[in-house]
């Protein structure tokens, strides 16, 4: 797969929810966008702008009420799905310890137990989780550790596309930086394609190859970020882009 | 000393009961003394001379075996049925009226019907036909009682398992599906483990019901043996020390059963501690 191959294409997609108390809610309105291979696509927008809805649609967990979503590389329904999703809550199964959570996708792909455990260890290290976390249960970890374990589980699928829904919210600044660096490493070292949802514009600018701005207004705004990595949030060029993005977000 | 105080508090009512018993035993010729009851309990293998029953130990064995069979069958049938009901609307509609109906009636009430259906058949009669009487213990495990135990204890198992299955969060199923799991993987990795704590509660309730029902069922003619029979017979001939001893054994086993299943329940639901 060459870089810039389109993995997922949203074509004029809308998603409307019928709710008992708020009537018809347009979570997503006429969105067209391409998610490309080998890139980090950052999705930014305020709370309630439809970011999670967009991700769920992309992952096939939900269907659009108008428009269509196309997977040029994969066809309509491939199994197992070539993508992995980390939800906002950090989806881990509470009755499995962390190691057994991380090895689950490998079990489902018939990876031998020993090999699976070895890879789980590597993934834990990659996510900077101490080794003794492996035997803990999700409820015994902090929110940030849980989030990282969820990312490790997603990576265990060896996904062609990694979808992250605010993976770093509720994590302290230093850890957040480090996790961001890890996501960037995935992209730089392995060419991992990533769809990254965040409400933090600076984070999207720091990591994204392109940034998609989502607001309550119909449609989206797409901005290519061609700043070279590693990006310095204190550099003049960075600050200029940040101000520009902020302006675009508020003026929509 | 809060701990010592709590133990003392807990001991008050049993202590009062003991005093009342001792006073009653001293004043009434019918009420057996503590010593007499202990005499029965410390010689469990002795055939009661004035009672037309087997020994206390043998009676206990029969009651326990009956419950083991009846409750075991209830688990084997109830858990899969509960899972099915949890998953399928149709299964729920199919079984709900039956469950409501049978649950409203005490299991003991079904005993005459069970005796009509199963007659005097037992594991021994299946094995040896007309020679069933040669296997004294097995022949007493009449299928009629076993069926009543099953009927009495299967409902909490079914209902709690079904409830547990329905409570498993959709997001866990989604997660397993996204990781590449098929329908069977969903069941194995999301639905069943998620429903396990609730199913364990069902088992605990079912076991408690079984143990309570068995004693009543054993007083019935046709299924008369075991600890229940010992109580009934002791009452008829006025040898109440055997009734008291049997009650003691019933209480002890009941407590053990409840404690064991509580432990199992806790083991299976440790991960829920935070969620509650
Ligand atoms: N299943 C649903 N039923 C009804 N309304 C929904 C549903 N899912 C989302 N919505 C509505 O759609 C809108 C967008 O929700 P969404 O979760 O996509 O926002 P978000 O951008 O992810 O917000 P946040 O940053 O807070 O996570 C909201 O108004 C929300 O109430
Ligand atoms: Mg969201």
PDB file of N, CA and C in Angstrom, chain B residues 140-228:
ATOM      1  N   UNK B 140     -33.393 -45.147  47.156  1.00  0.00           N
ATOM      2  CA  UNK B 140     -34.110 -44.093  47.869  1.00  0.00           C
ATOM      3  C   UNK B 140     -34.026 -42.752  47.148  1.00  0.00           C
ATOM      4  N   UNK B 141     -33.162 -42.646  46.163  1.00  0.00           N
ATOM      5  CA  UNK B 141     -32.989 -41.361  45.469  1.00  0.00           C
ATOM      6  C   UNK B 141     -34.076 -41.159  44.422  1.00  0.00           C
ATOM      7  N   UNK B 142     -35.270 -41.626  44.703  1.00  0.00           N
ATOM      8  CA  UNK B 142     -36.426 -41.503  43.795  1.00  0.00           C
ATOM      9  C   UNK B 142     -36.361 -40.298  42.850  1.00  0.00           C
ATOM     10  N   UNK B 143     -36.586 -40.569  41.577  1.00  0.00           N
ATOM     11  CA  UNK B 143     -36.557 -39.478  40.587  1.00  0.00           C
ATOM     12  C   UNK B 143     -37.633 -38.435  40.871  1.00  0.00           C
ATOM     13  N   UNK B 144     -38.711 -38.853  41.504  1.00  0.00           N
ATOM     14  CA  UNK B 144     -39.777 -37.892  41.799  1.00  0.00           C
ATOM     15  C   UNK B 144     -39.252 -36.742  42.679  1.00  0.00           C
ATOM     16  N   UNK B 145     -38.471 -37.069  43.711  1.00  0.00           N
ATOM     17  CA  UNK B 145     -37.920 -36.002  44.567  1.00  0.00           C
ATOM     18  C   UNK B 145     -36.908 -35.176  43.800  1.00  0.00           C
ATOM     19  N   UNK B 146     -36.056 -35.901  43.057  1.00  0.00           N
ATOM     20  CA  UNK B 146     -35.030 -35.198  42.289  1.00  0.00           C
ATOM     21  C   UNK B 146     -35.695 -34.175  41.363  1.00  0.00           C
ATOM     22  N   UNK B 147     -36.797 -34.596  40.720  1.00  0.00           N
ATOM     23  CA  UNK B 147     -37.491 -33.697  39.785  1.00  0.00           C
ATOM     24  C   UNK B 147     -38.031 -32.478  40.518  1.00  0.00           C
ATOM     25  N   UNK B 148     -38.546 -32.691  41.711  1.00  0.00           N
ATOM     26  CA  UNK B 148     -39.105 -31.562  42.466  1.00  0.00           C
ATOM     27  C   UNK B 148     -37.998 -30.585  42.884  1.00  0.00           C
ATOM     28  N   UNK B 149     -36.853 -31.126  43.261  1.00  0.00           N
ATOM     29  CA  UNK B 149     -35.713 -30.263  43.593  1.00  0.00           C
ATOM     30  C   UNK B 149     -35.317 -29.442  42.367  1.00  0.00           C
ATOM     31  N   UNK B 150     -35.238 -30.118  41.225  1.00  0.00           N
ATOM     32  CA  UNK B 150     -34.876 -29.417  39.991  1.00  0.00           C
ATOM     33  C   UNK B 150     -35.892 -28.313  39.702  1.00  0.00           C
ATOM     34  N   UNK B 151     -37.153 -28.673  39.803  1.00  0.00           N
ATOM     35  CA  UNK B 151     -38.222 -27.717  39.519  1.00  0.00           C
ATOM     36  C   UNK B 151     -38.160 -26.526  40.473  1.00  0.00           C
ATOM     37  N   UNK B 152     -37.789 -26.788  41.721  1.00  0.00           N
ATOM     38  CA  UNK B 152     -37.754 -25.701  42.693  1.00  0.00           C
ATOM     39  C   UNK B 152     -36.569 -24.774  42.514  1.00  0.00           C
ATOM     40  N   UNK B 153     -35.452 -25.309  42.042  1.00  0.00           N
ATOM     41  CA  UNK B 153     -34.231 -24.496  42.049  1.00  0.00           C
ATOM     42  C   UNK B 153     -33.853 -23.955  40.674  1.00  0.00           C
ATOM     43  N   UNK B 154     -34.571 -24.381  39.636  1.00  0.00           N
ATOM     44  CA  UNK B 154     -34.136 -23.978  38.285  1.00  0.00           C
ATOM     45  C   UNK B 154     -34.504 -22.525  37.974  1.00  0.00           C
ATOM     46  N   UNK B 155     -35.568 -22.010  38.593  1.00  0.00           N
ATOM     47  CA  UNK B 155     -36.026 -20.661  38.195  1.00  0.00           C
ATOM     48  C   UNK B 155     -35.046 -19.561  38.541  1.00  0.00           C
ATOM     49  N   UNK B 156     -34.540 -19.519  39.775  1.00  0.00           N
ATOM     50  CA  UNK B 156     -33.549 -18.453  40.026  1.00  0.00           C
ATOM     51  C   UNK B 156     -32.320 -18.587  39.140  1.00  0.00           C
ATOM     52  N   UNK B 157     -31.978 -19.830  38.791  1.00  0.00           N
ATOM     53  CA  UNK B 157     -30.814 -20.023  37.919  1.00  0.00           C
ATOM     54  C   UNK B 157     -31.103 -19.442  36.541  1.00  0.00           C
ATOM     55  N   UNK B 158     -32.263 -19.799  35.992  1.00  0.00           N
ATOM     56  CA  UNK B 158     -32.629 -19.299  34.658  1.00  0.00           C
ATOM     57  C   UNK B 158     -32.730 -17.768  34.668  1.00  0.00           C
ATOM     58  N   UNK B 159     -33.484 -17.244  35.649  1.00  0.00           N
ATOM     59  CA  UNK B 159     -33.756 -15.807  35.635  1.00  0.00           C
ATOM     60  C   UNK B 159     -32.492 -14.981  35.843  1.00  0.00           C
ATOM     61  N   UNK B 160     -31.642 -15.406  36.773  1.00  0.00           N
ATOM     62  CA  UNK B 160     -30.423 -14.637  37.018  1.00  0.00           C
ATOM     63  C   UNK B 160     -29.434 -14.748  35.866  1.00  0.00           C
ATOM     64  N   UNK B 161     -29.349 -15.929  35.268  1.00  0.00           N
ATOM     65  CA  UNK B 161     -28.460 -16.071  34.107  1.00  0.00           C
ATOM     66  C   UNK B 161     -28.956 -15.190  32.964  1.00  0.00           C
ATOM     67  N   UNK B 162     -30.263 -15.248  32.708  1.00  0.00           N
ATOM     68  CA  UNK B 162     -30.829 -14.435  31.619  1.00  0.00           C
ATOM     69  C   UNK B 162     -30.609 -12.950  31.899  1.00  0.00           C
ATOM     70  N   UNK B 163     -30.852 -12.542  33.145  1.00  0.00           N
ATOM     71  CA  UNK B 163     -30.638 -11.142  33.513  1.00  0.00           C
ATOM     72  C   UNK B 163     -29.191 -10.735  33.319  1.00  0.00           C
ATOM     73  N   UNK B 164     -28.276 -11.608  33.725  1.00  0.00           N
ATOM     74  CA  UNK B 164     -26.847 -11.324  33.562  1.00  0.00           C
ATOM     75  C   UNK B 164     -26.478 -11.152  32.103  1.00  0.00           C
ATOM     76  N   UNK B 165     -27.015 -12.018  31.247  1.00  0.00           N
ATOM     77  CA  UNK B 165     -26.715 -11.932  29.815  1.00  0.00           C
ATOM     78  C   UNK B 165     -27.228 -10.607  29.254  1.00  0.00           C
ATOM     79  N   UNK B 166     -28.429 -10.225  29.684  1.00  0.00           N
ATOM     80  CA  UNK B 166     -29.010  -9.000  29.123  1.00  0.00           C
ATOM     81  C   UNK B 166     -28.292  -7.752  29.611  1.00  0.00           C
ATOM     82  N   UNK B 167     -27.628  -7.861  30.767  1.00  0.00           N
ATOM     83  CA  UNK B 167     -26.965  -6.683  31.316  1.00  0.00           C
ATOM     84  C   UNK B 167     -25.574  -6.438  30.738  1.00  0.00           C
ATOM     85  N   UNK B 168     -25.040  -7.425  30.034  1.00  0.00           N
ATOM     86  CA  UNK B 168     -23.696  -7.255  29.487  1.00  0.00           C
ATOM     87  C   UNK B 168     -23.721  -6.085  28.521  1.00  0.00           C
ATOM     88  N   UNK B 169     -22.817  -5.142  28.721  1.00  0.00           N
ATOM     89  CA  UNK B 169     -22.860  -3.911  27.946  1.00  0.00           C
ATOM     90  C   UNK B 169     -22.605  -4.175  26.473  1.00  0.00           C
ATOM     91  N   UNK B 170     -23.369  -3.486  25.658  1.00  0.00           N
ATOM     92  CA  UNK B 170     -23.234  -3.626  24.217  1.00  0.00           C
ATOM     93  C   UNK B 170     -21.803  -3.317  23.784  1.00  0.00           C
ATOM     94  N   UNK B 171     -21.146  -2.388  24.497  1.00  0.00           N
ATOM     95  CA  UNK B 171     -19.807  -1.972  24.065  1.00  0.00           C
ATOM     96  C   UNK B 171     -18.797  -3.120  24.192  1.00  0.00           C
ATOM     97  N   UNK B 172     -19.016  -4.039  25.127  1.00  0.00           N
ATOM     98  CA  UNK B 172     -18.103  -5.180  25.241  1.00  0.00           C
ATOM     99  C   UNK B 172     -18.247  -6.104  24.029  1.00  0.00           C
ATOM    100  N   UNK B 173     -19.488  -6.287  23.603  1.00  0.00           N
ATOM    101  CA  UNK B 173     -19.724  -7.113  22.415  1.00  0.00           C
ATOM    102  C   UNK B 173     -19.110  -6.450  21.187  1.00  0.00           C
ATOM    103  N   UNK B 174     -19.325  -5.125  21.089  1.00  0.00           N
ATOM    104  CA  UNK B 174     -18.735  -4.380  19.975  1.00  0.00           C
ATOM    105  C   UNK B 174     -17.226  -4.552  19.954  1.00  0.00           C
ATOM    106  N   UNK B 175     -16.643  -4.470  21.131  1.00  0.00           N
ATOM    107  CA  UNK B 175     -15.187  -4.584  21.258  1.00  0.00           C
ATOM    108  C   UNK B 175     -14.706  -5.926  20.694  1.00  0.00           C
ATOM    109  N   UNK B 176     -15.326  -7.012  21.134  1.00  0.00           N
ATOM    110  CA  UNK B 176     -14.902  -8.335  20.670  1.00  0.00           C
ATOM    111  C   UNK B 176     -15.116  -8.459  19.160  1.00  0.00           C
ATOM    112  N   UNK B 177     -16.215  -7.896  18.672  1.00  0.00           N
ATOM    113  CA  UNK B 177     -16.470  -7.959  17.234  1.00  0.00           C
ATOM    114  C   UNK B 177     -15.380  -7.192  16.471  1.00  0.00           C
ATOM    115  N   UNK B 178     -15.010  -6.021  16.995  1.00  0.00           N
ATOM    116  CA  UNK B 178     -13.974  -5.214  16.341  1.00  0.00           C
ATOM    117  C   UNK B 178     -12.621  -5.915  16.358  1.00  0.00           C
ATOM    118  N   UNK B 179     -12.365  -6.690  17.410  1.00  0.00           N
ATOM    119  CA  UNK B 179     -11.089  -7.402  17.469  1.00  0.00           C
ATOM    120  C   UNK B 179     -11.072  -8.580  16.503  1.00  0.00           C
ATOM    121  N   UNK B 180     -12.196  -8.831  15.841  1.00  0.00           N
ATOM    122  CA  UNK B 180     -12.226  -9.887  14.853  1.00  0.00           C
ATOM    123  C   UNK B 180     -12.988 -11.115  15.298  1.00  0.00           C
ATOM    124  N   UNK B 181     -13.764 -11.011  16.367  1.00  0.00           N
ATOM    125  CA  UNK B 181     -14.502 -12.160  16.878  1.00  0.00           C
ATOM    126  C   UNK B 181     -15.793 -12.400  16.114  1.00  0.00           C
ATOM    127  N   UNK B 182     -16.127 -13.676  15.921  1.00  0.00           N
ATOM    128  CA  UNK B 182     -17.404 -14.048  15.308  1.00  0.00           C
ATOM    129  C   UNK B 182     -18.460 -14.230  16.378  1.00  0.00           C
ATOM    130  N   UNK B 183     -19.599 -14.795  15.990  1.00  0.00           N
ATOM    131  CA  UNK B 183     -20.714 -14.956  16.930  1.00  0.00           C
ATOM    132  C   UNK B 183     -20.335 -15.787  18.150  1.00  0.00           C
ATOM    133  N   UNK B 184     -19.617 -16.884  17.904  1.00  0.00           N
ATOM    134  CA  UNK B 184     -19.258 -17.754  19.028  1.00  0.00           C
ATOM    135  C   UNK B 184     -18.264 -17.065  19.945  1.00  0.00           C
ATOM    136  N   UNK B 185     -17.361 -16.272  19.360  1.00  0.00           N
ATOM    137  CA  UNK B 185     -16.395 -15.540  20.194  1.00  0.00           C
ATOM    138  C   UNK B 185     -17.107 -14.518  21.071  1.00  0.00           C
ATOM    139  N   UNK B 186     -18.143 -13.900  20.505  1.00  0.00           N
ATOM    140  CA  UNK B 186     -18.929 -12.938  21.292  1.00  0.00           C
ATOM    141  C   UNK B 186     -19.465 -13.597  22.544  1.00  0.00           C
ATOM    142  N   UNK B 187     -20.037 -14.786  22.344  1.00  0.00           N
ATOM    143  CA  UNK B 187     -20.600 -15.534  23.451  1.00  0.00           C
ATOM    144  C   UNK B 187     -19.509 -15.889  24.453  1.00  0.00           C
ATOM    145  N   UNK B 188     -18.407 -16.357  23.921  1.00  0.00           N
ATOM    146  CA  UNK B 188     -17.357 -16.895  24.781  1.00  0.00           C
ATOM    147  C   UNK B 188     -16.575 -15.802  25.516  1.00  0.00           C
ATOM    148  N   UNK B 189     -16.325 -14.693  24.840  1.00  0.00           N
ATOM    149  CA  UNK B 189     -15.442 -13.692  25.438  1.00  0.00           C
ATOM    150  C   UNK B 189     -16.177 -12.485  26.018  1.00  0.00           C
ATOM    151  N   UNK B 190     -17.426 -12.259  25.589  1.00  0.00           N
ATOM    152  CA  UNK B 190     -18.137 -11.093  26.116  1.00  0.00           C
ATOM    153  C   UNK B 190     -19.369 -11.488  26.917  1.00  0.00           C
ATOM    154  N   UNK B 191     -20.280 -12.227  26.296  1.00  0.00           N
ATOM    155  CA  UNK B 191     -21.580 -12.472  26.938  1.00  0.00           C
ATOM    156  C   UNK B 191     -21.450 -13.370  28.172  1.00  0.00           C
ATOM    157  N   UNK B 192     -20.820 -14.535  28.005  1.00  0.00           N
ATOM    158  CA  UNK B 192     -20.769 -15.487  29.126  1.00  0.00           C
ATOM    159  C   UNK B 192     -19.959 -14.965  30.309  1.00  0.00           C
ATOM    160  N   UNK B 193     -18.734 -14.492  30.103  1.00  0.00           N
ATOM    161  CA  UNK B 193     -18.009 -13.993  31.285  1.00  0.00           C
ATOM    162  C   UNK B 193     -18.708 -12.814  31.939  1.00  0.00           C
ATOM    163  N   UNK B 194     -19.365 -11.983  31.152  1.00  0.00           N
ATOM    164  CA  UNK B 194     -20.067 -10.846  31.717  1.00  0.00           C
ATOM    165  C   UNK B 194     -21.274 -11.278  32.539  1.00  0.00           C
ATOM    166  N   UNK B 195     -21.873 -12.414  32.155  1.00  0.00           N
ATOM    167  CA  UNK B 195     -23.084 -12.871  32.846  1.00  0.00           C
ATOM    168  C   UNK B 195     -22.750 -13.759  34.038  1.00  0.00           C
ATOM    169  N   UNK B 196     -21.502 -14.165  34.153  1.00  0.00           N
ATOM    170  CA  UNK B 196     -21.117 -15.146  35.162  1.00  0.00           C
ATOM    171  C   UNK B 196     -21.442 -14.740  36.606  1.00  0.00           C
ATOM    172  N   UNK B 197     -21.138 -13.505  37.029  1.00  0.00           N
ATOM    173  CA  UNK B 197     -21.448 -13.146  38.413  1.00  0.00           C
ATOM    174  C   UNK B 197     -22.934 -13.299  38.724  1.00  0.00           C
ATOM    175  N   UNK B 198     -23.755 -12.839  37.806  1.00  0.00           N
ATOM    176  CA  UNK B 198     -25.187 -12.913  38.014  1.00  0.00           C
ATOM    177  C   UNK B 198     -25.653 -14.373  38.026  1.00  0.00           C
ATOM    178  N   UNK B 199     -25.086 -15.200  37.139  1.00  0.00           N
ATOM    179  CA  UNK B 199     -25.435 -16.616  37.121  1.00  0.00           C
ATOM    180  C   UNK B 199     -25.048 -17.276  38.443  1.00  0.00           C
ATOM    181  N   UNK B 200     -23.908 -16.846  39.006  1.00  0.00           N
ATOM    182  CA  UNK B 200     -23.465 -17.414  40.286  1.00  0.00           C
ATOM    183  C   UNK B 200     -24.452 -17.072  41.396  1.00  0.00           C
ATOM    184  N   UNK B 201     -25.002 -15.855  41.355  1.00  0.00           N
ATOM    185  CA  UNK B 201     -26.044 -15.504  42.312  1.00  0.00           C
ATOM    186  C   UNK B 201     -27.222 -16.459  42.165  1.00  0.00           C
ATOM    187  N   UNK B 202     -27.585 -16.741  40.909  1.00  0.00           N
ATOM    188  CA  UNK B 202     -28.672 -17.682  40.649  1.00  0.00           C
ATOM    189  C   UNK B 202     -28.380 -19.051  41.255  1.00  0.00           C
ATOM    190  N   UNK B 203     -27.138 -19.517  41.101  1.00  0.00           N
ATOM    191  CA  UNK B 203     -26.764 -20.813  41.664  1.00  0.00           C
ATOM    192  C   UNK B 203     -26.908 -20.800  43.182  1.00  0.00           C
ATOM    193  N   UNK B 204     -26.471 -19.727  43.800  1.00  0.00           N
ATOM    194  CA  UNK B 204     -26.536 -19.657  45.260  1.00  0.00           C
ATOM    195  C   UNK B 204     -27.994 -19.716  45.730  1.00  0.00           C
ATOM    196  N   UNK B 205     -28.849 -18.925  45.089  1.00  0.00           N
ATOM    197  CA  UNK B 205     -30.265 -18.929  45.461  1.00  0.00           C
ATOM    198  C   UNK B 205     -30.884 -20.302  45.212  1.00  0.00           C
ATOM    199  N   UNK B 206     -30.534 -20.895  44.058  1.00  0.00           N
ATOM    200  CA  UNK B 206     -31.079 -22.213  43.705  1.00  0.00           C
ATOM    201  C   UNK B 206     -30.665 -23.268  44.718  1.00  0.00           C
ATOM    202  N   UNK B 207     -29.392 -23.221  45.129  1.00  0.00           N
ATOM    203  CA  UNK B 207     -28.905 -24.201  46.098  1.00  0.00           C
ATOM    204  C   UNK B 207     -29.643 -24.044  47.421  1.00  0.00           C
ATOM    205  N   UNK B 208     -29.859 -22.801  47.827  1.00  0.00           N
ATOM    206  CA  UNK B 208     -30.565 -22.571  49.092  1.00  0.00           C
ATOM    207  C   UNK B 208     -31.983 -23.125  49.020  1.00  0.00           C
ATOM    208  N   UNK B 209     -32.661 -22.880  47.897  1.00  0.00           N
ATOM    209  CA  UNK B 209     -34.019 -23.400  47.740  1.00  0.00           C
ATOM    210  C   UNK B 209     -34.006 -24.929  47.776  1.00  0.00           C
ATOM    211  N   UNK B 210     -33.069 -25.539  47.049  1.00  0.00           N
ATOM    212  CA  UNK B 210     -32.993 -26.997  47.013  1.00  0.00           C
ATOM    213  C   UNK B 210     -32.931 -27.562  48.419  1.00  0.00           C
ATOM    214  N   UNK B 211     -32.060 -26.980  49.194  1.00  0.00           N
ATOM    215  CA  UNK B 211     -31.821 -27.533  50.526  1.00  0.00           C
ATOM    216  C   UNK B 211     -33.034 -27.356  51.424  1.00  0.00           C
ATOM    217  N   UNK B 212     -33.801 -26.300  51.185  1.00  0.00           N
ATOM    218  CA  UNK B 212     -34.996 -26.106  51.981  1.00  0.00           C
ATOM    219  C   UNK B 212     -36.115 -27.022  51.516  1.00  0.00           C
ATOM    220  N   UNK B 213     -36.215 -27.189  50.210  1.00  0.00           N
ATOM    221  CA  UNK B 213     -37.298 -27.995  49.660  1.00  0.00           C
ATOM    222  C   UNK B 213     -37.123 -29.467  50.019  1.00  0.00           C
ATOM    223  N   UNK B 214     -35.876 -29.939  50.036  1.00  0.00           N
ATOM    224  CA  UNK B 214     -35.653 -31.377  50.202  1.00  0.00           C
ATOM    225  C   UNK B 214     -36.269 -31.877  51.501  1.00  0.00           C
ATOM    226  N   UNK B 215     -36.093 -31.122  52.585  1.00  0.00           N
ATOM    227  CA  UNK B 215     -36.577 -31.587  53.881  1.00  0.00           C
ATOM    228  C   UNK B 215     -38.088 -31.766  53.851  1.00  0.00           C
ATOM    229  N   UNK B 216     -38.783 -30.801  53.249  1.00  0.00           N
ATOM    230  CA  UNK B 216     -40.232 -30.902  53.160  1.00  0.00           C
ATOM    231  C   UNK B 216     -40.634 -32.089  52.294  1.00  0.00           C
ATOM    232  N   UNK B 217     -39.925 -32.272  51.196  1.00  0.00           N
ATOM    233  CA  UNK B 217     -40.288 -33.344  50.268  1.00  0.00           C
ATOM    234  C   UNK B 217     -40.087 -34.710  50.905  1.00  0.00           C
ATOM    235  N   UNK B 218     -39.175 -34.794  51.849  1.00  0.00           N
ATOM    236  CA  UNK B 218     -38.857 -36.091  52.424  1.00  0.00           C
ATOM    237  C   UNK B 218     -39.862 -36.529  53.480  1.00  0.00           C
ATOM    238  N   UNK B 219     -40.790 -35.650  53.804  1.00  0.00           N
ATOM    239  CA  UNK B 219     -41.819 -36.010  54.766  1.00  0.00           C
ATOM    240  C   UNK B 219     -42.975 -36.710  54.058  1.00  0.00           C
ATOM    241  N   UNK B 220     -42.994 -36.563  52.731  1.00  0.00           N
ATOM    242  CA  UNK B 220     -44.068 -37.120  51.914  1.00  0.00           C
ATOM    243  C   UNK B 220     -43.993 -38.639  51.845  1.00  0.00           C
ATOM    244  N   UNK B 221     -45.166 -39.328  51.941  1.00  0.00           N
ATOM    245  CA  UNK B 221     -45.116 -40.769  51.716  1.00  0.00           C
ATOM    246  C   UNK B 221     -44.694 -41.055  50.280  1.00  0.00           C
ATOM    247  N   UNK B 222     -43.916 -42.078  50.053  1.00  0.00           N
ATOM    248  CA  UNK B 222     -43.481 -42.404  48.699  1.00  0.00           C
ATOM    249  C   UNK B 222     -42.079 -41.897  48.461  1.00  0.00           C
ATOM    250  N   UNK B 223     -41.726 -40.808  49.115  1.00  0.00           N
ATOM    251  CA  UNK B 223     -40.354 -40.306  48.964  1.00  0.00           C
ATOM    252  C   UNK B 223     -39.735 -40.175  50.339  1.00  0.00           C
ATOM    253  N   UNK B 224     -40.302 -40.904  51.287  1.00  0.00           N
ATOM    254  CA  UNK B 224     -39.925 -40.690  52.677  1.00  0.00           C
ATOM    255  C   UNK B 224     -38.608 -41.372  53.023  1.00  0.00           C
ATOM    256  N   UNK B 225     -37.577 -40.579  53.196  1.00  0.00           N
ATOM    257  CA  UNK B 225     -36.291 -41.028  53.755  1.00  0.00           C
ATOM    258  C   UNK B 225     -35.413 -39.790  53.830  1.00  0.00           C
ATOM    259  N   UNK B 226     -34.210 -39.950  54.339  1.00  0.00           N
ATOM    260  CA  UNK B 226     -33.349 -38.776  54.489  1.00  0.00           C
ATOM    261  C   UNK B 226     -33.648 -38.015  55.774  1.00  0.00           C
ATOM    262  N   UNK B 227     -33.104 -36.809  55.874  1.00  0.00           N
ATOM    263  CA  UNK B 227     -33.216 -36.030  57.108  1.00  0.00           C
ATOM    264  C   UNK B 227     -34.650 -35.609  57.392  1.00  0.00           C
ATOM    265  N   UNK B 228     -35.392 -35.290  56.334  1.00  0.00           N
ATOM    266  CA  UNK B 228     -36.784 -34.888  56.503  1.00  0.00           C
ATOM    267  C   UNK B 228     -37.592 -36.015  57.128  1.00  0.00           C
TER     268      UNK B 228
END
